[in-house]
């Protein structure tokens, strides 16, 4: 945790608060140390940016969760659109 906090320019307490707010839940090593993924570190960086701009921690976490959900919905939508666009047109149309 100390190394992650140092990399992000935050305190270990800030990272713990993100866990308490359920934004990130790091894995634990065999020795009990918190291990953060790159994705979790990106979320923590975004949280720090929002908090530095004056957003309350709980509100920052909610914003990040909503941003993440929107990005996922847009990704799924793009995949479905691409899949639809690649389908051949219906060739069984009746002749007039």
PDB file of C-alpha atoms in Angstrom:
ATOM      1  CA  UNK A   1       0.000   0.000   0.000  1.00  0.00           C
ATOM      2  CA  UNK A   2       2.808   2.400   0.782  1.00  0.00           C
ATOM      3  CA  UNK A   3       4.310   2.000  -2.667  1.00  0.00           C
ATOM      4  CA  UNK A   4       0.945   2.492  -4.378  1.00  0.00           C
ATOM      5  CA  UNK A   5       0.269   5.597  -2.296  1.00  0.00           C
ATOM      6  CA  UNK A   6       3.709   6.955  -3.155  1.00  0.00           C
ATOM      7  CA  UNK A   7       3.187   6.319  -6.880  1.00  0.00           C
ATOM      8  CA  UNK A   8      -0.134   8.187  -6.814  1.00  0.00           C
ATOM      9  CA  UNK A   9       0.992  11.003  -4.546  1.00  0.00           C
ATOM     10  CA  UNK A  10      -1.598  10.178  -1.885  1.00  0.00           C
ATOM     11  CA  UNK A  11      -1.496   8.870   1.656  1.00  0.00           C
ATOM     12  CA  UNK A  12      -2.140   5.248   2.594  1.00  0.00           C
ATOM     13  CA  UNK A  13      -5.151   6.562   4.530  1.00  0.00           C
ATOM     14  CA  UNK A  14      -6.606   7.911   1.272  1.00  0.00           C
ATOM     15  CA  UNK A  15      -6.290   4.483  -0.343  1.00  0.00           C
ATOM     16  CA  UNK A  16      -7.903   2.864   2.694  1.00  0.00           C
ATOM     17  CA  UNK A  17     -10.769   5.371   2.460  1.00  0.00           C
ATOM     18  CA  UNK A  18     -11.359   4.313  -1.157  1.00  0.00           C
ATOM     19  CA  UNK A  19     -11.677   0.746   0.092  1.00  0.00           C
ATOM     20  CA  UNK A  20     -14.083   1.830   2.814  1.00  0.00           C
ATOM     21  CA  UNK A  21     -16.136   3.658   0.169  1.00  0.00           C
ATOM     22  CA  UNK A  22     -16.160   0.399  -1.875  1.00  0.00           C
ATOM     23  CA  UNK A  23     -14.535   2.027  -4.896  1.00  0.00           C
ATOM     24  CA  UNK A  24     -11.593  -0.362  -4.885  1.00  0.00           C
ATOM     25  CA  UNK A  25     -11.049  -3.605  -3.017  1.00  0.00           C
ATOM     26  CA  UNK A  26      -7.427  -4.701  -3.428  1.00  0.00           C
ATOM     27  CA  UNK A  27      -6.335  -8.299  -3.355  1.00  0.00           C
ATOM     28  CA  UNK A  28      -4.246  -9.421  -0.402  1.00  0.00           C
ATOM     29  CA  UNK A  29      -0.853 -11.081  -0.574  1.00  0.00           C
ATOM     30  CA  UNK A  30      -0.076 -14.146   1.535  1.00  0.00           C
ATOM     31  CA  UNK A  31       1.458 -11.758   4.043  1.00  0.00           C
ATOM     32  CA  UNK A  32      -1.733  -9.667   4.167  1.00  0.00           C
ATOM     33  CA  UNK A  33      -0.419  -6.723   2.145  1.00  0.00           C
ATOM     34  CA  UNK A  34      -2.818  -4.915  -0.154  1.00  0.00           C
ATOM     35  CA  UNK A  35      -2.098  -5.440  -3.850  1.00  0.00           C
ATOM     36  CA  UNK A  36      -3.656  -3.004  -6.320  1.00  0.00           C
ATOM     37  CA  UNK A  37      -4.253  -3.703 -10.000  1.00  0.00           C
ATOM     38  CA  UNK A  38      -3.466  -1.115 -12.667  1.00  0.00           C
ATOM     39  CA  UNK A  39      -7.191  -0.575 -13.106  1.00  0.00           C
ATOM     40  CA  UNK A  40      -7.619   0.106  -9.379  1.00  0.00           C
ATOM     41  CA  UNK A  41      -4.706   2.535  -9.465  1.00  0.00           C
ATOM     42  CA  UNK A  42      -6.383   4.380 -12.370  1.00  0.00           C
ATOM     43  CA  UNK A  43      -9.588   4.625 -10.328  1.00  0.00           C
ATOM     44  CA  UNK A  44      -7.644   5.914  -7.334  1.00  0.00           C
ATOM     45  CA  UNK A  45      -5.937   8.508  -9.541  1.00  0.00           C
ATOM     46  CA  UNK A  46      -9.318   9.689 -10.835  1.00  0.00           C
ATOM     47  CA  UNK A  47     -10.631   9.875  -7.260  1.00  0.00           C
ATOM     48  CA  UNK A  48      -7.654  11.974  -6.246  1.00  0.00           C
ATOM     49  CA  UNK A  49      -8.269  14.337  -9.186  1.00  0.00           C
ATOM     50  CA  UNK A  50     -11.895  14.834  -8.190  1.00  0.00           C
ATOM     51  CA  UNK A  51     -11.081  15.300  -4.513  1.00  0.00           C
ATOM     52  CA  UNK A  52      -8.347  17.795  -5.417  1.00  0.00           C
ATOM     53  CA  UNK A  53     -11.006  19.744  -7.354  1.00  0.00           C
ATOM     54  CA  UNK A  54     -13.124  19.967  -4.196  1.00  0.00           C
ATOM     55  CA  UNK A  55     -15.472  17.016  -4.692  1.00  0.00           C
ATOM     56  CA  UNK A  56     -16.360  15.119  -1.528  1.00  0.00           C
ATOM     57  CA  UNK A  57     -14.852  11.632  -1.403  1.00  0.00           C
ATOM     58  CA  UNK A  58     -18.206   9.806  -1.412  1.00  0.00           C
ATOM     59  CA  UNK A  59     -19.415  11.912  -4.352  1.00  0.00           C
ATOM     60  CA  UNK A  60     -16.134  11.325  -6.208  1.00  0.00           C
ATOM     61  CA  UNK A  61     -16.514   7.569  -5.773  1.00  0.00           C
ATOM     62  CA  UNK A  62     -20.083   7.689  -7.088  1.00  0.00           C
ATOM     63  CA  UNK A  63     -19.008   9.777 -10.089  1.00  0.00           C
ATOM     64  CA  UNK A  64     -16.254   7.279 -10.905  1.00  0.00           C
ATOM     65  CA  UNK A  65     -18.633   4.321 -10.635  1.00  0.00           C
ATOM     66  CA  UNK A  66     -21.094   6.059 -12.975  1.00  0.00           C
ATOM     67  CA  UNK A  67     -18.320   6.957 -15.425  1.00  0.00           C
ATOM     68  CA  UNK A  68     -17.198   3.331 -15.428  1.00  0.00           C
ATOM     69  CA  UNK A  69     -20.746   2.064 -15.986  1.00  0.00           C
ATOM     70  CA  UNK A  70     -21.234   4.523 -18.853  1.00  0.00           C
ATOM     71  CA  UNK A  71     -17.975   3.453 -20.502  1.00  0.00           C
ATOM     72  CA  UNK A  72     -19.017  -0.199 -20.257  1.00  0.00           C
ATOM     73  CA  UNK A  73     -22.473   0.533 -21.700  1.00  0.00           C
ATOM     74  CA  UNK A  74     -20.927   2.454 -24.592  1.00  0.00           C
ATOM     75  CA  UNK A  75     -18.516  -0.417 -25.260  1.00  0.00           C
ATOM     76  CA  UNK A  76     -21.344  -2.952 -25.313  1.00  0.00           C
ATOM     77  CA  UNK A  77     -23.436  -0.685 -27.534  1.00  0.00           C
ATOM     78  CA  UNK A  78     -20.558  -0.328 -30.011  1.00  0.00           C
ATOM     79  CA  UNK A  79     -20.078  -4.119 -30.106  1.00  0.00           C
ATOM     80  CA  UNK A  80     -23.772  -4.692 -30.741  1.00  0.00           C
ATOM     81  CA  UNK A  81     -23.829  -2.021 -33.434  1.00  0.00           C
ATOM     82  CA  UNK A  82     -20.802  -3.583 -35.128  1.00  0.00           C
ATOM     83  CA  UNK A  83     -22.394  -7.031 -34.932  1.00  0.00           C
ATOM     84  CA  UNK A  84     -25.626  -5.707 -36.422  1.00  0.00           C
ATOM     85  CA  UNK A  85     -23.774  -3.904 -39.215  1.00  0.00           C
ATOM     86  CA  UNK A  86     -21.896  -7.089 -40.156  1.00  0.00           C
ATOM     87  CA  UNK A  87     -25.027  -9.225 -40.552  1.00  0.00           C
ATOM     88  CA  UNK A  88     -26.013  -9.927 -44.145  1.00  0.00           C
ATOM     89  CA  UNK A  89     -29.286  -8.365 -45.167  1.00  0.00           C
ATOM     90  CA  UNK A  90     -32.319 -10.578 -45.142  1.00  0.00           C
ATOM     91  CA  UNK A  91     -32.195 -12.471 -48.444  1.00  0.00           C
ATOM     92  CA  UNK A  92     -35.582 -14.141 -47.988  1.00  0.00           C
ATOM     93  CA  UNK A  93     -37.638 -11.093 -48.903  1.00  0.00           C
ATOM     94  CA  UNK A  94     -40.801 -11.772 -50.875  1.00  0.00           C
ATOM     95  CA  UNK A  95     -40.978 -10.497 -54.405  1.00  0.00           C
ATOM     96  CA  UNK A  96     -43.740  -8.057 -55.183  1.00  0.00           C
TER      97      UNK A  96
END
